[in-house]
Each structure stands twice: as C-alpha cells, then as structure tokens.
Amino acid sequence: MDPQPLFDDQYAGVPAKRVLHYIESKREKGYPVVGIYCGYAPIELIQAMGLIPAVLCAFSKAPIASAETVLPANLCPLIKSSYGFILEGTCPFFAMSEAVIAETTCDGKKKMFELAAEIKPMHVMDLPQLADEPEALENWTVMIRKLQCFLEKTFDRKISDEALQISISNANKKNRAMRKFFEYAAMHPPLISWQEMYDIGFLALPATAEEMEPILETVMAKLEQRAENGIHFGTAKMPRVLVSGCPVGGDALKIFRIIEEAGGLVVVPDACTGIKGFVGEIEENSDDPVKALAKRYLEVPCACMTPNNRRLTALSDLIEQFKPDAVVDFVLTACHSYNVESYKVGRHVTNTHGLPYLKIESDYSDNDEGQIRTKVEALLEMV
Ligand code: BJ8
C-alpha cells in the first residue's frame, strides 16, 4: 500500500512554492515581510512584531554565474547563489522583503551583505563567536535589542515584553510539535522520508504555532495511519544515515537523493534546513525575554562558533535518538568553518559512537554526482 501523502495540495513536493503562497497571502492581509538568511535570526521577535520572516533564496546554481561577475568564483556556493538571486532579481522573497536581517557568521557572508545593503535596507547583527564566554550572552542580548529598535523604527511599531513572551511560548509549542513529527523518522524503519521532513520543515520555519497546529495535527494523524498499516520508508535492513554539516536545499539536495539511490535512508537532516531550527526550549516568563531569546540562539551549534563543542553534544543527542548506522558531513565548497570542523566531527563520530563517517565536500553543480555516489556506496558497505 502506498503511503498517503502528508500534503495533498498542489504544492506537494515543491515546498518553496507553498511557502511563497503562504507569505504572499500573509502580505495581502497587511503583514510586512522581513528577509532572513540564517539560523541566528530571532524569528520569535520578528513574529511578535506582526512581521513575517521569509527565508531568502540561496540554494540554486542558476544565479551563480551572475554572482561571479562581482564575487570571487572560489567562494561558498550558498553566498554566491544568495547574491546572484539579488542581482538577477529572481528571489520573490527578497523582492517582497521590506528589510533584511543578517548576522556576522562567516567572512564571505558578511562581506556579501555589504553589497546587498546597496539594494535593500539591511540590519547586520554582530554575532559573538566565542559563544561560551560570559560576555557573549550580554553582547548578543544587546544585538537583539538593537534589532528590535531597528524593526520598531522601520515598521513604525512598538513591541511589549508581554507580546514577546507570548511569541516565545508559541515558538516553544511549535518546536515541540515539530520534534514530535521528527520522532517518526527515528522509527525502524522510518515512517517519513527526507522529502517530507524537508517539505514540512520549510513551512514550519516562517509559520506561527497557531498556523502549524492544524497542519501538524493532520500530518500526525496520517502518520499514525501509516503506523497502523505498517507503511514505512525502506526496510529495517537499509543503512540509516544522519546528514550533518552545512545547510542543504535546492541543488544541494542531491546529497539526500544520492544516499537514497545508494540504498541508504536519511533518518535525520541535522542542519539549519533540518531539525536544528526546532531543537531546544526558550525560557518562558523570564524577566528579560530578549535575554532568554539570546541564550537560546547562542546555543545554535554552528561551525562559526569557536570552540563549538555544542555541535558534538547536539550530534550525540541525535545519534542517541535516531540511531544512524553512519554519518555524512556535508560541507559546501569553500566553507572553511565546516570544513575545518569536520576533523573534530569525524573523530567524535568514530571514537565516541563507533560509527563510520564520511565528509562530502561539494557545491551546487551536478558534475561530482558520480564521485559522491561512489563514496556513499563505499560508506554504506561498511555498515
Ligand atoms: S547558523 S550554518 S545558516 S551561518 S555561508 S557558514 S556554508 S561559508 S550557512 Fe549557516 Fe547560519 Fe551557521 Fe546555519 Fe559556510 Fe557558506 Fe558561510 Fe554558510
């Protein structure tokens, strides 16, 4: 019996179109749109102000040639793609955004933001990168307060602590529900595919808890139905793969596809485009909700932090929950942070968890698919 699709609307399998429809309909109701690029953008603050966060286009190889007329070719494809979309005017989310929020994560991104700021109002937040130091929390709290002032001024509205508290508690609710959804991928064999995780995660990032609640209720009911009917993805014998590393979307989805074609099951995408955006709890009813937000965002296990032991801890938690047989670390070409960090990640995966580990360095082209396939097949044979 074929599984009942989790979404059976016209946007099934095209998550970007569903999100575009969602954001356009909110905009028609008068909600201004704010563009974001990164897992450090405090979505709860944006939503508390009645604004819509739109994740900007960054995952297609199509605009890279345009970007390379300005940017160096030996730069991360995510940065080139983002800027290429801006230059070509082909990202509908960027076009709808009245302002863009950016962060000083990696060097390439922050220098690209200077160029993008010539086209659209851009607020750059100075992200502390020694996140374990006590000053980091103070400094990041100040940055979120400055963002609040920027948004209040740009959109001519004020936000109360109370509204932020409500937004935080709603975000916790949504994230808990999303973690429950991901639990179906932890089953043996999983009840959901990587496409479904990607599809739902893509919408859940900008949507509110209230909007996601009925969607997730329907999705969970369908998943329960699958469980009752014994409908799974793959078989219990197929190797389970955790994919860590840089964000994956659009043309980079080839990594998930290749793992699947090689006979593996992607059981959890651990990236800002996967489960990462939904983990953790933000302190509720804090005297200082902005500080509570800052604390949660400093826990994001991004390789731009140093040291970044939080990534190893987060990986261990995921390995414990999803029981992968192997870990693939997906590193975008010229991403030095994730590339260098991969040594520690590989050592942790093999020494602490005794699992086979494979680093794949790639960009958005399809030239290296054969090579990636060979490496993935060799990995899966070790399982
Ligand atoms: S929180 S992972 S979304 S920075 S652009 S660092 S791939 S060289 S995307 Fe990221 Fe925020 Fe971290 Fe998540 Fe490397 Fe490319 Fe830089 Fe990149």
Short mmCIF file of C-alpha atoms and ligand atoms in Angstrom, two decimals:
data_model
loop_
_atom_site.label_atom_id
_atom_site.label_comp_id
_atom_site.label_asym_id
_atom_site.label_seq_id
_atom_site.Cartn_x
_atom_site.Cartn_y
_atom_site.Cartn_z
CA MET A 1 0.00 0.00 0.00
CA ASP A 2 1.40 3.42 -0.95
CA PRO A 3 1.63 5.95 1.87
CA GLN A 4 -0.95 8.71 1.88
CA PRO A 5 0.97 11.92 1.06
CA LEU A 6 1.37 14.23 4.05
CA PHE A 7 0.45 17.17 1.85
CA ASP A 8 -2.02 16.52 -0.93
CA ASP A 9 -2.33 20.08 -2.23
CA GLN A 10 -0.85 21.46 -5.45
CA TYR A 11 2.38 22.34 -3.61
CA ALA A 12 3.27 18.77 -2.60
CA GLY A 13 6.98 18.27 -3.30
CA VAL A 14 7.56 21.97 -4.07
CA PRO A 15 8.00 23.46 -0.60
CA ALA A 16 9.30 26.81 -1.86
CA LYS A 17 6.01 27.36 -3.75
CA ARG A 18 3.96 26.52 -0.66
CA VAL A 19 5.97 28.97 1.43
CA LEU A 20 5.69 31.59 -1.30
CA HIS A 21 1.91 31.16 -1.32
CA TYR A 22 1.86 31.37 2.49
CA ILE A 23 3.93 34.56 2.60
CA GLU A 24 2.02 36.20 -0.27
CA SER A 25 -1.28 35.53 1.46
CA LYS A 26 0.00 36.98 4.74
CA ARG A 27 1.29 40.01 2.89
CA GLU A 28 -2.10 40.55 1.27
CA LYS A 29 -3.52 40.68 4.80
CA GLY A 30 -1.14 43.52 5.61
CA TYR A 31 1.77 41.74 7.29
CA PRO A 32 5.12 43.23 6.21
CA VAL A 33 7.84 40.75 5.19
CA VAL A 34 11.37 40.67 6.61
CA GLY A 35 14.05 38.62 4.83
CA ILE A 36 16.36 36.34 6.80
CA TYR A 37 19.39 34.26 5.82
CA CYS A 38 20.43 32.38 8.89
CA GLY A 39 19.53 30.18 11.86
CA TYR A 40 20.56 33.04 14.17
CA ALA A 41 17.72 35.35 13.08
CA PRO A 42 15.40 35.57 16.12
CA ILE A 43 12.15 34.55 14.46
CA GLU A 44 10.17 34.94 17.70
CA LEU A 45 10.96 38.66 17.85
CA ILE A 46 10.03 39.15 14.20
CA GLN A 47 6.72 37.34 14.68
CA ALA A 48 5.98 39.15 17.94
CA MET A 49 6.07 42.40 15.95
CA GLY A 50 3.50 41.13 13.47
CA LEU A 51 6.11 40.70 10.73
CA ILE A 52 6.64 37.67 8.50
CA PRO A 53 10.11 36.12 8.36
CA ALA A 54 10.98 34.93 4.85
CA VAL A 55 14.00 32.68 4.33
CA LEU A 56 15.73 34.13 1.27
CA CYS A 57 16.75 32.12 -1.80
CA ALA A 58 20.22 30.61 -1.55
CA PHE A 59 20.19 27.10 -2.95
CA SER A 60 20.20 27.24 -6.74
CA LYS A 61 23.15 27.10 -9.09
CA ALA A 62 21.20 29.14 -11.68
CA PRO A 63 22.22 32.65 -10.50
CA ILE A 64 25.83 31.78 -9.62
CA ALA A 65 27.24 32.93 -12.97
CA SER A 66 25.74 36.39 -12.39
CA ALA A 67 27.15 36.48 -8.86
CA GLU A 68 30.60 35.65 -10.18
CA THR A 69 30.65 38.88 -12.20
CA VAL A 70 31.09 40.58 -8.81
CA LEU A 71 32.10 37.94 -6.27
CA PRO A 72 35.15 35.67 -6.49
CA ALA A 73 34.46 32.25 -8.00
CA ASN A 74 36.21 30.45 -5.14
CA LEU A 75 33.51 31.38 -2.63
CA CYS A 76 30.88 29.21 -0.94
CA PRO A 77 28.02 28.47 -3.39
CA LEU A 78 25.42 29.47 -0.80
CA ILE A 79 26.81 33.00 -0.69
CA LYS A 80 27.20 33.25 -4.47
CA SER A 81 23.72 31.90 -5.04
CA SER A 82 22.18 34.31 -2.49
CA TYR A 83 23.85 37.29 -4.11
CA GLY A 84 23.14 36.05 -7.64
CA PHE A 85 19.42 35.92 -6.80
CA ILE A 86 19.63 39.50 -5.54
CA LEU A 87 21.48 40.72 -8.65
CA GLU A 88 19.12 38.97 -11.04
CA GLY A 89 16.03 39.96 -9.02
CA THR A 90 14.79 36.37 -9.14
CA CYS A 91 14.16 35.70 -5.44
CA PRO A 92 10.48 36.51 -4.83
CA PHE A 93 11.09 36.51 -1.06
CA PHE A 94 13.79 39.15 -1.39
CA ALA A 95 11.52 41.20 -3.65
CA MET A 96 8.74 41.11 -1.03
CA SER A 97 11.04 41.88 1.91
CA GLU A 98 10.99 45.44 3.16
CA ALA A 99 14.20 44.85 5.12
CA VAL A 100 16.73 42.08 5.57
CA ILE A 101 18.25 40.78 8.80
CA ALA A 102 21.80 39.45 8.59
CA GLU A 103 24.45 38.25 11.02
CA THR A 104 28.26 38.26 11.09
CA THR A 105 28.64 34.50 10.79
CA CYS A 106 31.31 33.72 8.17
CA ASP A 107 33.51 36.25 6.39
CA GLY A 108 32.10 35.62 2.92
CA LYS A 109 28.54 36.22 4.06
CA LYS A 110 29.26 39.41 5.95
CA LYS A 111 31.16 40.93 3.04
CA MET A 112 28.36 39.94 0.65
CA PHE A 113 25.88 41.65 2.97
CA GLU A 114 27.72 44.94 2.40
CA LEU A 115 26.92 44.63 -1.30
CA ALA A 116 23.34 43.51 -0.71
CA ALA A 117 22.83 46.52 1.59
CA GLU A 118 23.22 48.73 -1.51
CA ILE A 119 19.98 47.22 -2.81
CA LYS A 120 17.79 46.70 0.28
CA PRO A 121 17.74 48.05 3.86
CA MET A 122 19.83 45.58 5.80
CA HIS A 123 20.37 45.23 9.53
CA VAL A 124 23.52 43.29 10.39
CA MET A 125 23.79 41.78 13.88
CA ASP A 126 27.27 41.31 15.32
CA LEU A 127 27.27 37.67 16.36
CA PRO A 128 29.71 36.85 19.18
CA GLN A 129 31.70 33.83 18.05
CA LEU A 130 33.21 32.83 21.40
CA ALA A 131 29.75 31.78 22.49
CA ASP A 132 30.92 30.12 25.73
CA GLU A 133 32.34 33.36 27.13
CA PRO A 134 30.06 35.15 29.65
CA GLU A 135 30.18 38.41 27.64
CA ALA A 136 28.73 36.62 24.64
CA LEU A 137 25.27 36.48 26.19
CA GLU A 138 25.40 40.15 27.18
CA ASN A 139 26.61 41.20 23.74
CA TRP A 140 24.10 39.09 21.81
CA THR A 141 21.29 40.38 24.04
CA VAL A 142 22.35 43.92 23.09
CA MET A 143 22.33 42.92 19.41
CA ILE A 144 18.78 41.56 19.66
CA ARG A 145 17.67 44.77 21.43
CA LYS A 146 19.24 46.79 18.60
CA LEU A 147 17.39 44.64 16.09
CA GLN A 148 14.19 45.35 17.99
CA CYS A 149 14.86 49.11 17.72
CA PHE A 150 15.62 48.74 14.00
CA LEU A 151 12.36 46.87 13.37
CA GLU A 152 10.33 49.26 15.55
CA LYS A 153 11.69 52.23 13.62
CA THR A 154 11.46 50.64 10.17
CA PHE A 155 7.91 49.39 10.63
CA ASP A 156 6.74 52.14 12.97
CA ARG A 157 5.51 49.84 15.72
CA LYS A 158 6.39 49.03 19.31
CA ILE A 159 6.63 45.67 20.92
CA SER A 160 5.94 44.91 24.59
CA ASP A 161 7.74 42.29 26.70
CA GLU A 162 4.36 40.62 27.04
CA ALA A 163 3.98 40.19 23.26
CA LEU A 164 7.47 38.73 23.10
CA GLN A 165 6.69 36.31 25.96
CA ILE A 166 3.63 35.09 24.05
CA SER A 167 5.65 34.68 20.87
CA ILE A 168 8.32 32.70 22.77
CA SER A 169 5.84 30.36 24.34
CA ASN A 170 4.16 29.83 20.93
CA ALA A 171 7.54 29.08 19.36
CA ASN A 172 8.26 26.51 22.06
CA LYS A 173 4.90 24.92 21.34
CA LYS A 174 5.60 24.78 17.60
CA ASN A 175 9.11 23.42 18.09
CA ARG A 176 7.86 20.71 20.45
CA ALA A 177 5.29 19.68 17.85
CA MET A 178 7.96 19.62 15.16
CA ARG A 179 10.22 17.45 17.31
CA LYS A 180 7.30 15.08 17.71
CA PHE A 181 6.97 15.00 13.93
CA PHE A 182 10.68 14.14 13.57
CA GLU A 183 10.20 11.24 16.01
CA TYR A 184 8.52 9.37 13.16
CA ALA A 185 11.88 9.43 11.38
CA ALA A 186 13.50 7.82 14.41
CA MET A 187 11.38 4.70 13.96
CA HIS A 188 12.77 1.50 12.45
CA PRO A 189 12.25 1.78 9.53
CA PRO A 190 11.26 5.47 9.45
CA LEU A 191 7.69 6.49 8.74
CA ILE A 192 8.69 9.66 6.93
CA SER A 193 11.02 10.38 4.05
CA TRP A 194 13.64 13.12 3.84
CA GLN A 195 11.46 14.93 1.27
CA GLU A 196 8.62 15.08 3.80
CA MET A 197 10.91 16.33 6.57
CA TYR A 198 12.22 18.99 4.21
CA ASP A 199 8.74 19.92 2.97
CA ILE A 200 7.25 20.41 6.41
CA GLY A 201 10.34 21.99 7.95
CA PHE A 202 10.43 24.59 5.17
CA LEU A 203 6.94 25.80 6.04
CA ALA A 204 7.33 25.45 9.80
CA LEU A 205 10.21 27.93 9.94
CA PRO A 206 8.23 31.05 8.97
CA ALA A 207 4.77 29.87 10.09
CA THR A 208 3.39 30.50 13.57
CA ALA A 209 2.44 27.82 16.12
CA GLU A 210 -1.22 28.65 15.54
CA GLU A 211 -0.86 28.14 11.78
CA MET A 212 1.17 24.94 12.13
CA GLU A 213 -1.11 23.34 14.70
CA PRO A 214 -3.89 22.15 12.35
CA ILE A 215 -1.34 21.21 9.67
CA LEU A 216 0.69 19.11 12.07
CA GLU A 217 -2.47 17.55 13.54
CA THR A 218 -3.44 16.30 10.07
CA VAL A 219 0.12 15.17 9.36
CA MET A 220 0.38 13.25 12.66
CA ALA A 221 -2.99 11.57 12.03
CA LYS A 222 -1.72 10.41 8.63
CA LEU A 223 1.48 9.16 10.23
CA GLU A 224 -0.48 7.22 12.84
CA GLN A 225 -2.41 5.71 9.96
CA ARG A 226 0.86 4.71 8.32
CA ALA A 227 2.00 3.11 11.58
CA GLU A 228 -1.28 1.16 11.84
CA ASN A 229 -0.99 -0.03 8.24
CA GLY A 230 2.70 -0.90 8.60
CA ILE A 231 3.74 1.60 5.92
CA HIS A 232 7.39 2.57 6.22
CA PHE A 233 10.10 4.08 4.08
CA GLY A 234 12.64 1.44 3.17
CA THR A 235 13.26 -1.65 5.24
CA ALA A 236 14.78 -2.28 8.66
CA LYS A 237 17.89 -3.65 6.92
CA MET A 238 18.67 -0.47 4.99
CA PRO A 239 21.52 1.63 6.47
CA ARG A 240 20.30 4.68 8.37
CA VAL A 241 22.24 7.87 7.68
CA LEU A 242 22.45 11.09 9.67
CA VAL A 243 23.43 14.03 7.46
CA SER A 244 25.21 16.82 9.30
CA GLY A 245 27.01 19.95 8.13
CA CYS A 246 26.11 22.96 6.00
CA PRO A 247 22.52 23.86 5.13
CA VAL A 248 21.01 21.73 2.36
CA GLY A 249 18.31 22.81 -0.08
CA GLY A 250 17.57 23.12 -3.80
CA ASP A 251 20.51 21.88 -5.87
CA ALA A 252 22.34 20.64 -2.76
CA LEU A 253 19.51 18.17 -2.09
CA LYS A 254 21.50 15.89 -4.39
CA ILE A 255 23.24 14.59 -1.26
CA PHE A 256 19.97 13.17 0.15
CA ARG A 257 18.97 11.81 -3.24
CA ILE A 258 22.30 10.07 -3.78
CA ILE A 259 22.23 8.47 -0.30
CA GLU A 260 18.74 7.17 -1.04
CA GLU A 261 19.70 5.91 -4.52
CA ALA A 262 22.69 4.14 -2.97
CA GLY A 263 20.32 2.20 -0.73
CA GLY A 264 20.51 4.33 2.42
CA LEU A 265 17.80 6.05 4.46
CA VAL A 266 18.27 9.67 5.51
CA VAL A 267 16.89 9.47 9.05
CA VAL A 268 17.71 12.97 10.16
CA PRO A 269 18.99 16.08 8.40
CA ASP A 270 20.99 17.89 11.08
CA ALA A 271 21.37 21.37 9.64
CA CYS A 272 19.66 24.74 9.78
CA THR A 273 17.47 23.42 6.97
CA GLY A 274 16.70 20.27 9.01
CA ILE A 275 15.95 19.64 12.65
CA LYS A 276 18.32 22.32 14.01
CA GLY A 277 15.77 25.12 13.88
CA PHE A 278 13.36 23.22 16.11
CA VAL A 279 15.54 21.97 18.95
CA GLY A 280 15.84 23.47 22.42
CA GLU A 281 13.45 25.42 24.61
CA ILE A 282 13.44 29.14 25.18
CA GLU A 283 12.92 30.15 28.79
CA GLU A 284 9.33 31.28 29.26
CA ASN A 285 8.12 34.03 31.60
CA SER A 286 11.64 35.34 32.01
CA ASP A 287 12.03 38.87 33.46
CA ASP A 288 14.05 39.59 30.33
CA PRO A 289 12.58 37.78 27.31
CA VAL A 290 15.17 39.33 24.97
CA LYS A 291 17.94 37.77 27.06
CA ALA A 292 16.06 34.45 27.06
CA LEU A 293 16.00 34.62 23.26
CA ALA A 294 19.69 35.50 23.12
CA LYS A 295 20.52 32.48 25.29
CA ARG A 296 18.67 30.07 23.03
CA TYR A 297 20.22 31.42 19.84
CA LEU A 298 23.74 31.22 21.24
CA GLU A 299 23.13 27.51 21.63
CA VAL A 300 22.80 27.07 17.84
CA PRO A 301 25.63 24.64 17.06
CA CYS A 302 27.01 26.47 14.01
CA ALA A 303 30.62 25.97 12.95
CA CYS A 304 31.18 29.74 13.02
CA MET A 305 31.39 29.41 16.83
CA THR A 306 34.71 28.60 18.47
CA PRO A 307 35.09 26.29 20.24
CA ASN A 308 31.93 24.58 19.08
CA ASN A 309 31.51 21.65 21.44
CA ARG A 310 27.78 22.31 21.34
CA ARG A 311 27.80 20.69 17.87
CA LEU A 312 29.31 17.48 19.21
CA THR A 313 26.80 17.38 22.07
CA ALA A 314 23.92 18.02 19.66
CA LEU A 315 25.24 15.29 17.35
CA SER A 316 25.44 12.81 20.22
CA ASP A 317 21.82 13.59 21.14
CA LEU A 318 20.71 13.00 17.55
CA ILE A 319 22.71 9.78 17.27
CA GLU A 320 21.10 8.59 20.51
CA GLN A 321 17.61 9.38 19.24
CA PHE A 322 17.78 8.46 15.53
CA LYS A 323 20.22 5.54 15.80
CA PRO A 324 22.03 6.10 12.48
CA ASP A 325 24.43 3.48 11.11
CA ALA A 326 26.63 6.15 9.53
CA VAL A 327 27.15 9.91 9.48
CA VAL A 328 27.68 12.02 6.37
CA ASP A 329 29.11 15.51 6.92
CA PHE A 330 28.08 17.70 4.00
CA VAL A 331 30.47 20.63 3.53
CA LEU A 332 29.86 23.28 0.92
CA THR A 333 32.94 24.09 -1.16
CA ALA A 334 34.98 26.93 0.38
CA CYS A 335 33.12 26.81 3.69
CA HIS A 336 36.20 26.88 5.88
CA SER A 337 34.31 26.73 9.18
CA TYR A 338 32.51 23.47 8.46
CA ASN A 339 35.46 22.08 6.51
CA VAL A 340 37.97 22.51 9.34
CA GLU A 341 35.43 21.45 11.97
CA SER A 342 34.81 18.20 10.08
CA TYR A 343 38.01 16.75 11.56
CA LYS A 344 36.61 17.02 15.10
CA VAL A 345 33.19 15.86 13.97
CA GLY A 346 34.65 12.78 12.26
CA ARG A 347 36.77 11.95 15.30
CA HIS A 348 33.76 12.30 17.59
CA VAL A 349 31.54 10.14 15.39
CA THR A 350 34.10 7.33 15.08
CA ASN A 351 35.71 7.43 18.52
CA THR A 352 32.72 8.18 20.72
CA HIS A 353 29.99 6.46 18.74
CA GLY A 354 31.92 3.88 16.72
CA LEU A 355 30.11 4.87 13.54
CA PRO A 356 31.50 5.18 10.01
CA TYR A 357 31.88 8.81 8.96
CA LEU A 358 32.19 10.41 5.54
CA LYS A 359 32.89 14.03 4.67
CA ILE A 360 31.49 15.13 1.32
CA GLU A 361 32.70 18.47 0.01
CA SER A 362 30.57 19.71 -2.83
CA ASP A 363 28.82 22.66 -4.44
CA TYR A 364 25.54 23.07 -6.31
CA SER A 365 26.72 21.59 -9.62
CA ASP A 366 25.91 18.06 -10.71
CA ASN A 367 29.43 17.35 -12.05
CA ASP A 368 30.52 15.42 -8.97
CA GLU A 369 27.44 13.24 -8.52
CA GLY A 370 29.29 10.13 -9.76
CA GLN A 371 32.15 10.67 -7.32
CA ILE A 372 29.78 11.31 -4.42
CA ARG A 373 27.79 8.19 -5.29
CA THR A 374 30.97 6.05 -5.25
CA LYS A 375 31.98 7.42 -1.83
CA VAL A 376 28.50 6.98 -0.36
CA GLU A 377 28.26 3.42 -1.68
CA ALA A 378 31.63 2.61 -0.08
CA LEU A 379 30.38 4.10 3.21
CA LEU A 380 27.18 2.09 3.17
CA GLU A 381 29.14 -1.08 2.51
CA MET A 382 30.99 -0.52 5.79
CA VAL A 383 27.72 -0.62 7.74
S1 BJ8 B 1 23.57 29.16 11.68
S2 BJ8 B 1 25.05 27.04 9.30
S3 BJ8 B 1 22.51 29.31 8.37
S4 BJ8 B 1 25.78 30.51 9.29
S5 BJ8 B 1 27.56 30.79 4.07
S6 BJ8 B 1 28.95 29.29 7.00
S7 BJ8 B 1 28.07 27.29 4.19
S8 BJ8 B 1 30.79 29.59 4.00
S9 BJ8 B 1 25.29 28.90 6.03
FE1 BJ8 B 1 24.74 28.92 8.13
FE2 BJ8 B 1 23.63 30.49 9.90
FE3 BJ8 B 1 25.51 28.76 10.63
FE4 BJ8 B 1 23.10 27.89 9.95
FE5 BJ8 B 1 29.79 28.09 5.35
FE6 BJ8 B 1 28.77 29.17 3.21
FE7 BJ8 B 1 29.36 30.68 5.31
FE8 BJ8 B 1 27.37 29.03 5.43
#
